[in-house]
Tab-separated table of C-alpha atoms in Angstrom:
chain	number	residue	atom	x	y	z
A	1	UNK	CA	26.385	160.846	206.475
A	2	UNK	CA	23.453	161.049	208.855
A	3	UNK	CA	21.756	164.342	208.136
A	4	UNK	CA	18.806	164.449	210.513
A	5	UNK	CA	18.390	164.959	214.241
A	6	UNK	CA	19.169	161.457	215.365
A	7	UNK	CA	19.373	159.615	218.650
A	8	UNK	CA	22.922	159.501	219.950
A	9	UNK	CA	23.259	156.239	221.764
A	10	UNK	CA	25.062	157.186	224.967
A	11	UNK	CA	24.599	153.968	226.852
A	12	UNK	CA	23.893	150.453	225.607
A	13	UNK	CA	22.118	148.035	227.902
A	14	UNK	CA	21.204	144.482	226.782
A	15	UNK	CA	20.427	145.400	223.163
A	16	UNK	CA	18.297	148.366	224.265
A	17	UNK	CA	19.434	151.967	224.354
A	18	UNK	CA	18.970	154.409	227.204
A	19	UNK	CA	20.055	157.939	228.141
A	20	UNK	CA	19.358	159.109	224.593
A	21	UNK	CA	20.384	162.602	223.593
A	22	UNK	CA	19.055	164.002	220.321
A	23	UNK	CA	21.022	166.446	218.207
A	24	UNK	CA	22.279	167.001	214.682
A	25	UNK	CA	25.345	164.924	213.982
A	26	UNK	CA	27.421	163.754	211.051
A	27	UNK	CA	28.297	160.084	211.119
A	28	UNK	CA	31.283	160.835	208.882
A	29	UNK	CA	32.826	163.341	211.293
A	30	UNK	CA	31.863	162.545	214.858
A	31	UNK	CA	29.926	159.307	215.263
A	32	UNK	CA	30.815	156.342	213.149
A	33	UNK	CA	29.700	152.980	214.606
A	34	UNK	CA	30.630	151.207	211.374
A	35	UNK	CA	32.748	148.117	210.859
A	36	UNK	CA	33.635	146.058	207.794
A	37	UNK	CA	31.256	143.160	207.271
A	38	UNK	CA	32.924	139.764	207.434
A	39	UNK	CA	31.227	136.391	207.193
A	40	UNK	CA	32.582	132.886	207.679
A	41	UNK	CA	30.236	131.661	204.947
A	42	UNK	CA	31.087	133.958	202.043
A	43	UNK	CA	34.149	134.971	200.098
A	44	UNK	CA	35.482	138.479	200.501
A	45	UNK	CA	33.724	141.058	198.341
A	46	UNK	CA	35.617	142.934	195.644
A	47	UNK	CA	34.720	146.097	197.568
A	48	UNK	CA	34.592	146.590	201.307
A	49	UNK	CA	31.096	146.737	202.786
A	50	UNK	CA	30.463	148.502	206.085
A	51	UNK	CA	27.599	147.875	208.487
A	52	UNK	CA	26.545	149.167	211.905
A	53	UNK	CA	28.605	147.292	214.476
A	54	UNK	CA	25.504	146.201	216.407
A	55	UNK	CA	24.075	144.231	213.483
A	56	UNK	CA	27.228	142.203	212.833
A	57	UNK	CA	26.416	139.378	215.246
A	58	UNK	CA	22.703	139.004	214.394
A	59	UNK	CA	23.552	139.180	210.693
A	60	UNK	CA	26.127	136.421	210.995
A	61	UNK	CA	23.657	134.374	213.043
A	62	UNK	CA	21.173	134.716	210.181
A	63	UNK	CA	23.880	133.778	207.670
A	64	UNK	CA	24.679	130.651	209.676
A	65	UNK	CA	21.017	129.611	209.775
A	66	UNK	CA	20.778	130.172	206.024
A	67	UNK	CA	23.946	128.181	205.386
A	68	UNK	CA	22.530	125.223	207.284
A	69	UNK	CA	19.651	125.231	204.763
A	70	UNK	CA	21.937	125.408	201.734
A	71	UNK	CA	21.843	129.159	201.141
A	72	UNK	CA	24.815	131.524	201.185
A	73	UNK	CA	23.307	134.797	202.330
A	74	UNK	CA	25.597	137.484	200.996
A	75	UNK	CA	25.528	141.283	201.273
A	76	UNK	CA	26.022	143.471	198.215
A	77	UNK	CA	25.317	146.832	199.876
A	78	UNK	CA	25.443	148.133	203.437
A	79	UNK	CA	26.323	151.620	204.649
A	80	UNK	CA	26.100	154.289	201.949
A	81	UNK	CA	27.237	157.868	202.383
A	82	UNK	CA	25.191	160.949	201.600
A	83	UNK	CA	27.503	161.826	198.699
A	84	UNK	CA	27.251	158.334	197.256
A	85	UNK	CA	23.454	158.589	197.334
A	86	UNK	CA	23.706	161.992	195.628
A	87	UNK	CA	25.799	160.423	192.869
A	88	UNK	CA	23.215	157.673	192.319
A	89	UNK	CA	20.391	160.248	192.263
A	90	UNK	CA	22.152	162.553	189.818
A	91	UNK	CA	23.280	159.691	187.571
A	92	UNK	CA	19.675	158.526	187.198
A	93	UNK	CA	18.324	161.979	186.416
A	94	UNK	CA	21.143	162.686	183.954
A	95	UNK	CA	20.760	159.397	182.095
A	96	UNK	CA	24.027	157.839	183.244
A	97	UNK	CA	22.070	155.128	185.065
A	98	UNK	CA	18.768	153.621	183.933
A	99	UNK	CA	15.553	154.566	185.701
A	100	UNK	CA	13.427	151.433	185.980
A	101	UNK	CA	9.670	151.162	185.713
A	102	UNK	CA	7.472	149.091	188.033
A	103	UNK	CA	8.412	145.917	186.136
A	104	UNK	CA	12.127	146.581	186.474
A	105	UNK	CA	12.564	147.641	182.838
A	106	UNK	CA	14.517	150.747	181.774
A	107	UNK	CA	12.163	153.637	181.076
A	108	UNK	CA	12.473	156.929	179.236
A	109	UNK	CA	11.841	159.851	181.594
A	110	UNK	CA	12.865	162.671	179.259
A	111	UNK	CA	9.290	163.629	178.382
A	112	UNK	CA	8.008	163.536	181.960
A	113	UNK	CA	7.434	166.605	184.113
A	114	UNK	CA	10.077	167.358	186.728
A	115	UNK	CA	7.870	165.974	189.498
A	116	UNK	CA	7.144	162.819	187.492
A	117	UNK	CA	10.890	162.322	186.987
A	118	UNK	CA	11.490	162.675	190.737
A	119	UNK	CA	8.711	160.160	191.429
A	120	UNK	CA	10.192	157.718	188.920
A	121	UNK	CA	13.574	157.782	190.637
A	122	UNK	CA	12.099	157.563	194.145
A	123	UNK	CA	10.292	154.316	193.358
A	124	UNK	CA	13.652	152.500	193.388
A	125	UNK	CA	16.190	154.932	194.881
A	126	UNK	CA	16.039	156.879	198.127
A	127	UNK	CA	16.314	160.633	198.365
A	128	UNK	CA	19.827	161.562	199.552
A	129	UNK	CA	19.703	162.136	203.292
A	130	UNK	CA	16.698	159.824	203.650
A	131	UNK	CA	18.304	156.565	202.581
A	132	UNK	CA	18.162	153.898	205.275
A	133	UNK	CA	21.581	152.789	204.050
A	134	UNK	CA	23.024	155.951	205.656
A	135	UNK	CA	22.484	154.308	209.046
A	136	UNK	CA	24.459	151.100	208.448
A	137	UNK	CA	21.474	149.142	209.782
A	138	UNK	CA	20.107	148.215	206.358
A	139	UNK	CA	21.543	145.803	203.821
A	140	UNK	CA	20.815	144.431	200.356
A	141	UNK	CA	21.215	140.662	200.174
A	142	UNK	CA	21.328	137.773	197.717
A	143	UNK	CA	22.050	134.038	197.694
A	144	UNK	CA	25.480	133.516	196.150
A	145	UNK	CA	24.994	129.721	196.276
A	146	UNK	CA	22.260	130.053	193.648
A	147	UNK	CA	24.381	132.037	191.197
A	148	UNK	CA	26.053	130.320	188.263
A	149	UNK	CA	29.423	131.562	187.080
A	150	UNK	CA	29.037	134.812	185.197
A	151	UNK	CA	25.556	135.615	186.531
A	152	UNK	CA	25.148	139.360	186.947
A	153	UNK	CA	23.275	140.405	190.064
A	154	UNK	CA	20.453	142.811	189.189
A	155	UNK	CA	18.398	143.211	192.392
A	156	UNK	CA	15.050	142.944	190.668
A	157	UNK	CA	11.765	141.723	192.106
A	158	UNK	CA	11.633	138.882	189.573
A	159	UNK	CA	14.806	137.415	191.081
A	160	UNK	CA	13.145	137.008	194.474
A	161	UNK	CA	9.734	135.476	193.718
A	162	UNK	CA	8.281	132.478	191.909
A	163	UNK	CA	10.988	130.776	189.861
A	164	UNK	CA	13.463	133.601	190.511
A	165	UNK	CA	17.045	132.661	191.218
A	166	UNK	CA	16.888	133.877	194.844
A	167	UNK	CA	13.241	133.047	195.541
A	168	UNK	CA	13.997	129.942	197.622
A	169	UNK	CA	16.163	131.875	200.062
A	170	UNK	CA	13.608	134.663	200.368
A	171	UNK	CA	10.796	132.190	200.921
A	172	UNK	CA	12.890	130.668	203.714
A	173	UNK	CA	13.540	134.138	205.129
A	174	UNK	CA	9.798	134.748	205.373
A	175	UNK	CA	9.781	132.416	208.384
A	176	UNK	CA	13.165	133.394	209.818
A	177	UNK	CA	13.091	137.165	210.134
A	178	UNK	CA	11.407	138.927	213.025
A	179	UNK	CA	10.036	142.447	212.488
A	180	UNK	CA	9.728	142.972	216.240
A	181	UNK	CA	13.248	142.241	217.455
A	182	UNK	CA	15.376	141.295	214.459
A	183	UNK	CA	15.627	141.825	210.719
A	184	UNK	CA	12.606	142.757	208.632
A	185	UNK	CA	11.761	144.048	205.163
A	186	UNK	CA	10.798	147.759	205.300
A	187	UNK	CA	9.790	147.624	201.628
A	188	UNK	CA	7.930	144.315	201.682
A	189	UNK	CA	4.812	145.658	199.982
A	190	UNK	CA	3.873	148.544	197.721
A	191	UNK	CA	1.982	151.308	199.529
A	192	UNK	CA	2.071	154.011	196.892
A	193	UNK	CA	5.751	154.876	197.301
A	194	UNK	CA	8.807	152.640	197.118
A	195	UNK	CA	8.316	149.483	195.069
A	196	UNK	CA	8.783	146.115	196.839
A	197	UNK	CA	12.373	145.174	197.605
A	198	UNK	CA	12.526	141.705	199.134
A	199	UNK	CA	16.325	141.932	199.111
A	200	UNK	CA	16.382	144.923	201.488
A	201	UNK	CA	16.677	143.933	205.159
A	202	UNK	CA	16.702	146.295	208.122
A	203	UNK	CA	17.704	145.569	211.716
A	204	UNK	CA	14.639	146.769	213.621
A	205	UNK	CA	16.092	147.365	217.129
A	206	UNK	CA	18.347	150.127	215.794
A	207	UNK	CA	16.857	151.293	212.517
A	208	UNK	CA	13.523	152.128	214.145
A	209	UNK	CA	15.304	154.349	216.669
A	210	UNK	CA	16.870	156.256	213.786
A	211	UNK	CA	13.622	156.406	211.813
A	212	UNK	CA	11.750	157.880	214.761
A	213	UNK	CA	14.476	160.510	215.227
A	214	UNK	CA	14.417	161.725	211.629
A	215	UNK	CA	13.439	165.383	211.326
A	216	UNK	CA	12.092	166.839	208.109
A	217	UNK	CA	13.611	170.245	208.880
A	218	UNK	CA	17.118	168.795	209.180
A	219	UNK	CA	16.669	166.850	205.958
A	220	UNK	CA	15.564	170.001	204.162
A	221	UNK	CA	18.551	171.942	205.484
A	222	UNK	CA	20.995	169.281	204.297
A	223	UNK	CA	19.384	169.064	200.884
A	224	UNK	CA	19.696	172.827	200.419
A	225	UNK	CA	23.449	172.411	200.915
A	226	UNK	CA	23.674	169.627	198.339
A	227	UNK	CA	24.114	169.485	194.584
A	228	UNK	CA	21.251	167.105	193.770
A	229	UNK	CA	19.429	167.562	190.499
A	230	UNK	CA	15.843	168.898	190.530
A	231	UNK	CA	16.390	170.265	194.040
A	232	UNK	CA	13.660	172.900	193.746
A	233	UNK	CA	11.094	170.276	192.739
A	234	UNK	CA	12.178	168.040	195.608
A	235	UNK	CA	11.855	170.849	198.152
A	236	UNK	CA	8.450	171.905	196.822
A	237	UNK	CA	7.181	168.357	197.357
A	238	UNK	CA	9.254	167.358	200.371
A	239	UNK	CA	6.327	166.746	202.725
A	240	UNK	CA	4.666	164.488	200.161
A	241	UNK	CA	7.955	162.662	199.546
A	242	UNK	CA	8.360	162.206	203.286
A	243	UNK	CA	4.903	160.672	203.639
A	244	UNK	CA	5.021	158.416	200.567
A	245	UNK	CA	8.656	157.361	200.256
A	246	UNK	CA	10.368	157.837	203.633
A	247	UNK	CA	7.902	156.965	206.397
A	248	UNK	CA	7.553	153.226	205.825
A	249	UNK	CA	7.115	151.958	209.406
């Protein structure tokens, strides 16, 4: 669910958008440009993955280029609803899911202050309503050709660098993604907020339109209607969260 004042794309013209009208809208109810992701180079996922319809062709073009180099670029996560992000958030703060430290190891957050617990979750998981996965323009990827039978995908930094299982594909991607007019990594480096996620790709021509349209007031309003844990702490620090963990471009 898109929960901020976003740009409604009224007219598409050669991969650029014009006649933009901005208003609050729910992607679940009124504006859903999502389609199932299908690739000629990968087997069907055990769960259906949705992406923004405008990234389907460029994503498959990237998959084809990767395949020619021996990689099978696969998607493990695309569009994610507001409620799904709430569930992830609450599961981490309640102990149902591990909260990882900067090295990707499970950490104990029970003895931290409420703000420190929020920070710990935000380093790896977006605040509901501010997740780029809400837009359908952002995906988490891996190289299924590199995986042996029984390998469990973890989406950790160590998998993507050095001798990591997916490092070769990501090193290749370094020279085949275009932050100006194609896919890029919004969390390529650590700037005091979200930790590096080489596996997270965003389609710049659309995602940057959405990012520019995000309004803090709309996010706050939607959060007040939610059931997320530590809501009061989040709201007290929302401007800081916005600066450190949401505004990445």
